[in-house]
XYZ file of C-alpha atoms in Angstrom:
559
model
C 10.498 -34.827 44.589
C 13.877 -36.046 43.758
C 13.949 -38.766 41.105
C 17.168 -40.429 39.803
C 17.251 -42.249 36.597
C 16.681 -45.980 36.830
C 15.451 -45.736 40.275
C 11.950 -45.641 41.745
C 10.607 -42.039 42.063
C 10.236 -42.080 45.850
C 10.089 -44.513 48.865
C 6.633 -46.186 48.712
C 4.554 -47.537 51.493
C 3.758 -50.668 49.388
C 6.519 -52.561 47.673
C 6.561 -55.757 45.650
C 8.914 -58.473 46.454
C 12.161 -58.030 44.540
C 11.248 -60.232 41.658
C 12.247 -58.329 38.734
C 13.519 -60.336 35.706
C 16.519 -59.593 33.579
C 14.952 -59.336 30.121
C 18.366 -59.768 28.331
C 19.160 -62.999 30.187
C 15.699 -64.349 29.632
C 15.654 -63.724 26.009
C 12.661 -61.473 26.022
C 14.271 -58.724 23.809
C 14.339 -58.576 20.042
C 17.835 -58.774 18.396
C 18.380 -55.131 17.823
C 17.350 -53.667 21.330
C 19.387 -56.679 22.850
C 22.618 -55.699 20.820
C 22.155 -52.109 21.824
C 21.897 -52.848 25.429
C 25.008 -54.654 25.195
C 26.818 -51.806 23.512
C 27.042 -53.622 20.151
C 26.289 -52.091 16.608
C 25.206 -48.733 17.910
C 26.563 -47.064 14.768
C 23.486 -48.362 13.130
C 21.423 -45.915 15.043
C 23.476 -42.739 13.961
C 23.050 -39.947 14.149
C 20.979 -40.688 16.982
C 22.608 -41.414 20.298
C 21.561 -44.417 22.357
C 21.122 -43.942 26.257
C 22.731 -46.968 28.063
C 20.976 -48.170 31.267
C 22.152 -46.295 34.364
C 23.530 -43.322 32.211
C 22.106 -39.769 32.230
C 21.663 -38.061 28.757
C 24.231 -35.321 27.959
C 22.621 -32.241 26.619
C 25.391 -29.941 25.898
C 25.737 -26.965 23.580
C 25.047 -28.872 20.463
C 21.426 -29.608 21.611
C 20.783 -25.930 22.301
C 22.347 -25.020 18.884
C 20.350 -27.723 17.160
C 17.234 -26.490 18.507
C 17.940 -23.017 17.226
C 18.691 -24.307 13.807
C 15.497 -26.191 13.849
C 13.723 -22.842 14.705
C 15.277 -21.025 11.956
C 14.438 -23.784 9.517
C 10.782 -23.406 9.998
C 8.124 -20.884 10.993
C 9.498 -18.911 13.907
C 6.053 -18.633 15.575
C 5.109 -22.312 15.015
C 6.231 -23.639 18.188
C 4.302 -21.057 20.245
C 1.190 -21.570 18.146
C 1.615 -25.320 18.661
C 2.067 -24.906 22.386
C -0.919 -22.597 22.570
C -3.261 -25.117 20.467
C -1.957 -28.160 22.750
C -2.904 -26.037 25.855
C -6.444 -25.623 24.575
C -6.755 -29.360 23.540
C -5.366 -30.656 26.845
C -7.518 -28.396 28.963
C -10.490 -29.950 26.800
C -9.397 -33.397 27.878
C -9.294 -32.265 31.597
C -5.572 -32.203 31.924
C -4.852 -30.232 35.237
C -1.475 -29.031 34.131
C -2.376 -28.123 30.505
C -1.236 -24.607 30.623
C 1.839 -25.299 32.669
C 3.247 -27.979 30.421
C 2.359 -26.136 27.205
C 4.180 -23.087 28.660
C 7.352 -25.262 29.079
C 7.070 -26.592 25.582
C 7.194 -22.979 24.224
C 10.547 -22.309 26.085
C 13.553 -23.375 23.950
C 15.635 -24.093 27.010
C 13.413 -26.813 28.148
C 14.311 -30.315 27.420
C 11.628 -32.323 25.559
C 10.904 -36.145 26.403
C 8.752 -37.607 23.778
C 7.178 -40.955 23.230
C 3.797 -41.961 21.727
C 1.525 -44.788 20.605
C -1.713 -45.558 18.733
C -4.994 -44.478 20.609
C -6.246 -48.004 21.220
C -9.851 -48.685 22.450
C -10.169 -48.202 26.172
C -6.622 -46.985 26.488
C -4.932 -49.649 24.620
C -2.733 -52.227 26.266
C -0.986 -51.487 29.682
C 2.115 -50.671 27.906
C 0.562 -47.484 26.573
C -0.079 -46.315 29.967
C 3.577 -47.491 31.205
C 5.140 -45.339 28.333
C 3.201 -42.331 29.481
C 4.225 -42.746 33.020
C 7.896 -43.591 31.735
C 8.079 -40.274 29.942
C 6.767 -38.328 32.972
C 9.381 -40.078 35.136
C 12.173 -39.256 32.642
C 11.172 -35.600 32.664
C 11.092 -35.620 36.508
C 14.587 -37.174 36.445
C 15.793 -34.306 34.270
C 14.266 -31.827 36.590
C 15.898 -33.407 39.626
C 19.380 -32.813 38.128
C 18.617 -29.252 37.450
C 17.325 -29.294 33.694
C 13.808 -28.156 33.017
C 11.864 -30.653 30.975
C 8.474 -31.577 29.724
C 7.082 -34.843 28.760
C 5.050 -35.199 25.402
C 2.985 -38.242 24.409
C 2.254 -38.327 20.610
C -1.200 -39.705 20.144
C -0.905 -41.483 16.588
C -4.303 -40.623 15.199
C -3.023 -40.433 11.627
C -2.599 -44.299 11.555
C -5.078 -46.390 9.929
C -4.356 -49.832 11.412
C -7.769 -50.834 12.628
C -6.444 -54.124 14.209
C -4.097 -52.060 16.367
C -6.991 -49.953 18.032
C -10.252 -51.753 17.739
C -9.872 -54.395 20.610
C -9.438 -54.442 24.267
C -8.549 -57.608 26.423
C -9.780 -57.932 30.037
C -9.183 -60.486 32.686
C -12.583 -62.134 33.405
C -13.601 -65.050 35.715
C -13.292 -67.130 32.818
C -9.837 -66.018 31.806
C -8.683 -63.320 29.394
C -11.338 -62.105 26.930
C -10.951 -59.624 23.995
C -13.922 -57.190 23.173
C -13.688 -55.598 19.907
C -15.496 -53.329 17.555
C -15.870 -55.798 14.728
C -14.534 -55.615 11.168
C -13.141 -52.588 9.889
C -15.889 -50.352 8.455
C -13.586 -47.825 6.715
C -10.185 -49.337 5.486
C -7.608 -46.650 4.936
C -9.252 -44.024 6.960
C -7.175 -42.556 9.893
C -8.406 -43.631 13.127
C -8.390 -39.941 14.271
C -11.310 -39.179 11.783
C -13.353 -42.166 12.934
C -16.364 -42.207 15.465
C -16.818 -45.583 17.324
C -20.495 -45.923 16.032
C -23.055 -48.268 17.755
C -20.469 -51.101 18.227
C -18.894 -49.277 21.199
C -22.231 -49.649 23.070
C -22.129 -53.469 22.476
C -18.474 -53.555 23.612
C -19.390 -51.886 27.028
C -22.563 -54.077 27.492
C -20.473 -57.138 26.740
C -17.841 -55.856 29.355
C -20.671 -55.538 31.938
C -22.020 -59.016 31.373
C -18.442 -60.526 31.711
C -17.506 -58.538 34.818
C -20.199 -58.482 37.323
C -20.090 -56.447 40.562
C -20.544 -52.809 41.349
C -16.894 -52.012 40.880
C -16.820 -52.804 37.287
C -20.431 -51.541 36.777
C -19.439 -47.972 37.968
C -16.276 -47.966 35.837
C -18.090 -49.072 32.839
C -20.444 -46.505 33.297
C -17.709 -43.790 33.575
C -16.126 -45.262 30.412
C -19.288 -44.756 28.671
C -19.083 -40.997 29.108
C -15.901 -40.979 26.917
C -16.613 -44.016 24.565
C -19.799 -42.861 22.946
C -21.026 -43.884 19.541
C -20.363 -40.256 18.351
C -16.945 -39.894 20.046
C -13.629 -40.175 18.117
C -10.773 -42.388 18.898
C -8.400 -39.873 19.774
C -10.586 -37.726 22.083
C -11.906 -40.740 24.021
C -8.353 -41.957 24.478
C -7.025 -38.665 25.621
C -9.847 -38.085 28.235
C -9.445 -41.561 29.644
C -5.788 -41.244 30.112
C -5.833 -37.953 31.600
C -8.462 -39.476 34.156
C -6.014 -42.257 34.955
C -2.844 -40.310 35.125
C -4.033 -36.799 36.384
C -1.263 -34.220 36.903
C 1.376 -36.754 36.212
C 0.180 -37.065 32.627
C 2.443 -35.939 29.831
C 1.152 -33.289 27.418
C -1.028 -35.173 24.798
C -0.308 -34.543 21.083
C -2.874 -35.393 18.715
C -1.008 -36.110 15.615
C -3.985 -34.367 13.493
C -3.844 -31.355 15.447
C -3.985 -28.393 13.020
C -1.194 -26.458 14.710
C 0.987 -29.581 14.512
C 0.372 -30.232 10.925
C 1.214 -26.355 10.206
C 4.483 -26.919 12.141
C 5.287 -30.063 10.067
C 4.803 -28.049 6.879
C 8.547 -27.297 6.128
C 9.733 -30.759 6.893
C 7.066 -32.471 4.798
C 8.130 -30.220 1.929
C 11.696 -31.102 2.634
C 10.790 -34.836 2.401
C 9.525 -34.129 -1.079
C 12.180 -31.889 -2.293
C 15.063 -34.397 -1.156
C 13.210 -37.589 -2.055
C 16.195 -38.981 -4.167
C 18.541 -38.393 -1.212
C 16.031 -39.842 1.287
C 15.608 -42.975 -0.763
C 19.413 -43.352 -1.213
C 19.947 -42.884 2.554
C 17.154 -45.417 3.455
C 18.678 -48.063 0.920
C 22.147 -47.672 2.251
C 20.942 -48.022 5.961
C 18.922 -51.138 5.198
C 21.986 -52.607 3.411
C 24.108 -51.916 6.557
C 21.438 -53.515 8.912
C 21.108 -56.549 6.738
C 24.995 -56.896 6.463
C 25.189 -57.149 10.262
C 22.772 -59.903 10.353
C 19.694 -58.203 11.730
C 16.228 -58.591 10.076
C 14.701 -55.536 8.590
C 11.655 -54.379 10.490
C 10.238 -52.355 7.632
C 10.229 -54.076 4.184
C 12.161 -51.820 1.694
C 9.810 -50.307 -0.808
C 11.987 -48.542 -3.447
C 10.042 -45.734 -5.188
C 7.602 -45.648 -2.552
C 7.883 -42.481 -0.351
C 7.579 -42.321 3.339
C 4.612 -40.057 2.987
C 0.717 -40.659 2.787
C -1.829 -38.516 1.134
C -5.503 -38.280 2.453
C -7.845 -38.210 -0.492
C -11.569 -39.185 -0.945
C -11.679 -40.619 2.620
C -8.485 -42.865 2.286
C -5.041 -42.401 3.456
C -2.821 -43.807 0.610
C 0.934 -44.047 0.369
C 2.624 -41.767 -2.231
C 4.749 -43.225 -4.852
C 7.149 -41.445 -6.987
C 6.597 -41.546 -10.801
C 9.593 -40.468 -12.959
C 11.579 -37.394 -11.872
C 8.726 -35.066 -11.717
C 5.533 -36.958 -10.477
C 3.714 -39.076 -7.935
C 0.827 -41.579 -7.972
C -1.295 -42.983 -4.851
C -0.786 -46.801 -4.388
C -3.725 -48.950 -5.167
C -5.717 -46.481 -7.409
C -5.446 -45.719 -10.957
C -5.144 -42.150 -12.316
C -4.603 -40.645 -8.831
C -1.521 -38.330 -8.489
C 0.011 -35.296 -10.199
C 3.243 -33.529 -10.493
C 5.747 -32.666 -7.620
C 4.618 -29.123 -7.942
C 0.996 -30.174 -7.231
C 2.206 -32.109 -4.184
C 4.259 -29.182 -2.736
C 1.351 -26.886 -3.376
C -0.947 -29.342 -1.347
C 1.557 -29.281 1.546
C 1.725 -25.414 1.613
C -2.076 -25.067 1.369
C -3.407 -27.969 3.418
C -0.578 -29.868 5.325
C -3.303 -31.733 7.276
C -3.900 -34.124 4.342
C -0.314 -35.281 4.155
C 1.287 -37.483 6.996
C 4.659 -39.210 7.450
C 4.881 -42.997 7.606
C 6.907 -44.953 9.965
C 10.383 -44.236 8.529
C 9.823 -40.450 8.514
C 7.587 -39.749 11.419
C 10.411 -39.903 14.072
C 12.548 -37.293 12.242
C 9.338 -34.869 11.642
C 8.411 -35.307 15.252
C 11.788 -34.334 16.613
C 12.127 -31.510 14.027
C 8.865 -29.850 15.334
C 9.485 -30.225 18.914
C 13.396 -30.140 19.166
C 13.242 -33.494 21.264
C 15.948 -34.183 23.564
C 14.960 -37.794 24.667
C 13.064 -40.042 22.439
C 11.557 -42.810 24.669
C 10.824 -45.977 22.436
C 9.638 -49.689 22.896
C 11.492 -52.740 21.785
C 9.568 -53.017 18.601
C 10.220 -49.252 17.812
C 14.030 -49.501 18.549
C 14.059 -52.470 15.995
C 13.058 -50.263 13.227
C 14.429 -46.820 14.579
C 17.863 -47.674 12.763
C 16.190 -47.583 9.560
C 14.097 -44.380 10.385
C 17.466 -42.791 11.605
C 18.725 -42.513 8.010
C 16.202 -39.580 7.356
C 17.590 -37.327 10.038
C 20.831 -36.336 8.291
C 19.120 -35.880 4.924
C 16.443 -33.533 6.492
C 19.021 -31.792 8.755
C 17.198 -32.446 11.784
C 19.088 -32.309 15.125
C 19.056 -35.934 16.547
C 17.750 -36.738 19.950
C 19.119 -39.506 22.373
C 17.005 -42.655 22.045
C 16.224 -44.640 25.212
C 14.538 -47.844 25.600
C 11.426 -47.631 27.661
C 11.171 -49.816 30.807
C 8.634 -52.719 30.528
C 6.251 -53.335 33.335
C 4.394 -56.019 35.091
C 1.468 -55.685 37.563
C 2.132 -58.145 40.356
C 0.001 -57.884 43.556
C 1.596 -58.433 46.820
C -0.506 -61.762 47.461
C 0.702 -62.905 43.908
C 4.408 -62.347 44.855
C 3.858 -64.029 48.177
C 2.444 -67.204 46.428
C 5.428 -67.150 44.236
C 7.704 -67.066 47.310
C 5.799 -69.801 48.980
C 6.166 -72.063 46.030
C 9.825 -71.222 45.759
C 9.473 -70.139 42.252
C 11.343 -67.147 40.639
C 9.367 -64.860 38.435
C 11.949 -65.570 35.540
C 11.057 -69.332 35.956
C 7.213 -68.666 35.584
C 8.071 -66.679 32.501
C 9.968 -69.405 31.012
C 9.309 -73.000 29.587
C 6.454 -74.633 31.743
C 8.033 -77.997 31.607
C 11.272 -76.635 32.934
C 9.439 -75.014 35.742
C 7.660 -78.386 36.566
C 11.059 -80.101 36.626
C 12.581 -77.578 38.830
C 9.457 -77.818 41.251
C 9.755 -81.639 41.290
C 13.445 -81.641 41.831
C 13.226 -79.151 44.696
C 10.348 -81.348 46.257
C 12.568 -84.446 46.105
C 10.529 -85.910 43.384
C 13.767 -86.699 41.119
C 13.898 -90.454 41.762
C 15.479 -91.381 38.604
C 18.716 -89.251 38.443
C 20.493 -91.264 41.156
C 19.565 -94.490 39.443
C 20.663 -93.351 36.016
C 23.967 -92.187 37.179
C 24.591 -95.741 38.815
C 23.374 -97.433 35.708
C 25.586 -95.248 33.417
C 28.664 -96.021 35.524
C 27.830 -99.797 35.258
C 27.286 -99.817 31.520
C 30.515 -97.978 31.207
C 32.259 -100.774 32.993
C 31.027 -103.080 30.203
C 32.852 -101.201 27.256
C 36.392 -102.415 27.921
C 35.398 -106.155 28.579
C 33.074 -106.078 25.358
C 35.893 -104.571 23.140
C 38.413 -107.126 24.562
C 36.167 -109.891 23.249
C 35.553 -108.307 19.927
C 36.409 -104.774 18.714
C 33.244 -104.986 16.558
C 31.009 -104.848 19.633
C 31.719 -101.251 19.990
C 28.763 -100.081 17.776
C 26.254 -102.549 19.416
C 27.548 -101.377 22.720
C 27.143 -97.608 22.093
C 23.447 -98.226 20.604
C 22.504 -100.223 23.721
C 24.010 -97.670 26.018
C 21.963 -95.003 24.272
C 18.788 -96.908 24.302
C 19.089 -97.640 28.095
C 19.846 -94.123 29.042
C 17.123 -92.649 26.761
C 14.578 -94.926 28.293
C 15.753 -93.760 31.784
C 15.167 -90.084 30.512
C 11.818 -90.625 29.058
C 10.762 -92.394 32.340
C 12.295 -89.523 34.422
C 10.158 -87.029 32.377
C 7.005 -88.804 33.303
C 8.076 -89.295 36.910
C 8.997 -85.713 37.259
C 5.609 -84.570 35.697
C 3.745 -86.818 38.363
C 5.786 -85.364 41.151
C 5.001 -81.842 40.071
C 1.284 -82.550 39.957
C 1.509 -84.104 43.394
C 0.707 -80.720 45.097
C -2.456 -79.899 43.079
C -3.116 -76.693 44.936
C 0.366 -75.213 44.207
C -0.038 -76.496 40.533
C -3.348 -74.622 40.266
C -2.084 -71.501 41.875
C 1.032 -71.443 39.554
C -1.162 -72.003 36.600
C -3.267 -69.071 37.745
C -0.317 -66.858 38.220
C 1.143 -67.695 34.849
C -2.135 -66.844 33.176
C -1.990 -63.502 35.072
C 1.639 -62.831 33.981
C 1.397 -64.225 30.447
C -2.227 -63.825 29.400
C -2.725 -65.649 25.926
C 0.982 -66.583 26.154
C 2.407 -63.016 25.884
C 3.628 -60.552 28.454
C 0.767 -59.011 30.500
C 1.471 -55.335 29.428
C 1.153 -56.286 25.728
C -2.313 -57.945 26.195
C -4.463 -56.607 29.087
C -6.336 -53.343 28.616
C -5.307 -50.150 30.602
C -8.897 -49.898 31.419
C -9.026 -53.156 33.133
C -6.389 -51.969 35.480
C -7.940 -48.652 35.864
C -11.109 -50.336 37.177
C -9.218 -52.862 39.585
C -6.971 -50.230 41.275
C -8.449 -46.845 40.686
C -5.993 -43.968 41.702
C -3.547 -46.609 43.064
C -2.677 -47.510 39.532
C -0.891 -44.143 38.666
C 0.526 -43.656 42.200
C 2.051 -47.121 42.202
C 3.696 -46.681 38.875
C 5.162 -43.373 39.834
C 6.419 -44.828 43.139
C 7.642 -48.175 42.055
C 8.706 -48.145 38.396
C 12.389 -47.737 37.530
C 13.627 -46.649 34.379
C 16.232 -49.518 33.808
C 15.024 -51.080 30.504
C 17.073 -54.273 31.237
C 14.674 -55.529 33.735
C 11.066 -56.100 33.903
C 9.738 -53.469 36.272
C 7.518 -55.058 38.893
C 4.630 -52.856 40.207
C 2.340 -53.702 43.172
C -0.584 -51.477 43.335
């Protein structure tokens, strides 16, 4: 199958209407990603490159040499051992191509496309699924141009942000509803070490009550095979995503896998040994970003390392103490010497993990990543994290902004077309949309009158000033009051005109709720599992066939 970057994978029998949205024009991207897509301030991402939309990544001799340097800097057998370990793990998840993809990973000539996310409850929001598919599509695009490639998905099980993983939002007959596991029972414990407990049975039961019908009942029963009280977040997530993506799934990488932690050992050690240089590099990069007027996504924490230590059931940040020691944030008397920390890394690297500013470099050091696929939020903080690559001597990958996706069924696209409303209008200000609809329907009864009144009032000015120049201020005030009164009346008249067609108003309201549930883009709210229930195998097939890779446009997919 031939795949070209920024184009759908293949002609599809089912096609959505061409209603994609220019995310830049619509103002739906954060400041740094918007600047990078316009070609501005790219030096802030150095030494990483940035892949502009429509371009192909350039993997020349420097990438191959960099991969070799990485291999020489660590354990020569680490990648082979890691690939073997990932093959076993992915076979356990049910991945039909586990051995094939792991074999590719072990080959230094193969280009690694990598992305990742936390293992959210019931697959996390739709963008998690979209990221996986985008990584697989990029690997296919590289293959199509003659370069062997493999897609990886980093499952961030080391994170301990309960709010990110403990809830799932479904569309129900009463609108979007969130089902969650309740309050955090183990703060600071990595999610990969947690079981769901009895709360997950309550979530599935509540789902069944909110979504009646055999279709959902069968799907919820299937979810219950993976999401059990004794199951862990990472394993259940991986099994569900492999079920949904099948042979299109990337090779899944559990961040807590023992083989991965062993491969990270030299880079964790280097973060400690070069701690002063790391802190200086991060401070310099923060200053450069702030000088350009961009907000810092990660708040600077001087003397706080980009590392965490797992101890006594808690993952706590390491803070440097003096020239030769460290402490653990939030606890008294916990810490030791730098020699102690280095010994821990050597003997048990599984208890040491990288934070947000060090993880990208660690990831790319271990895997020799060629293409790092990131979301808008990640790209917003990646310039800060990029400062660690040079200090650690990690060959940098090319970063690419992932495509954002919206599921819009053909019947929904048809309703938009019938209403004469563009998708960009539905995503924008509701009042502006109402006005546009009213104007299109001939409901703008005020504008012609206002233009006439404004012209007549204008004729008064010369006569008034001829009588007395001091009448200018009263004239301007009167003019302003009259026109303002007409504008206020126009807003009310347009609102009435827009509501006149109650059927269309109700349809557009329903469409808006589907596209912007809870006021946010669909892919950031609605659970992957909801779409898995609704579309079954068509979900993965439609994304593969229809999703382009251009990050400037909201990619519309019609299952």
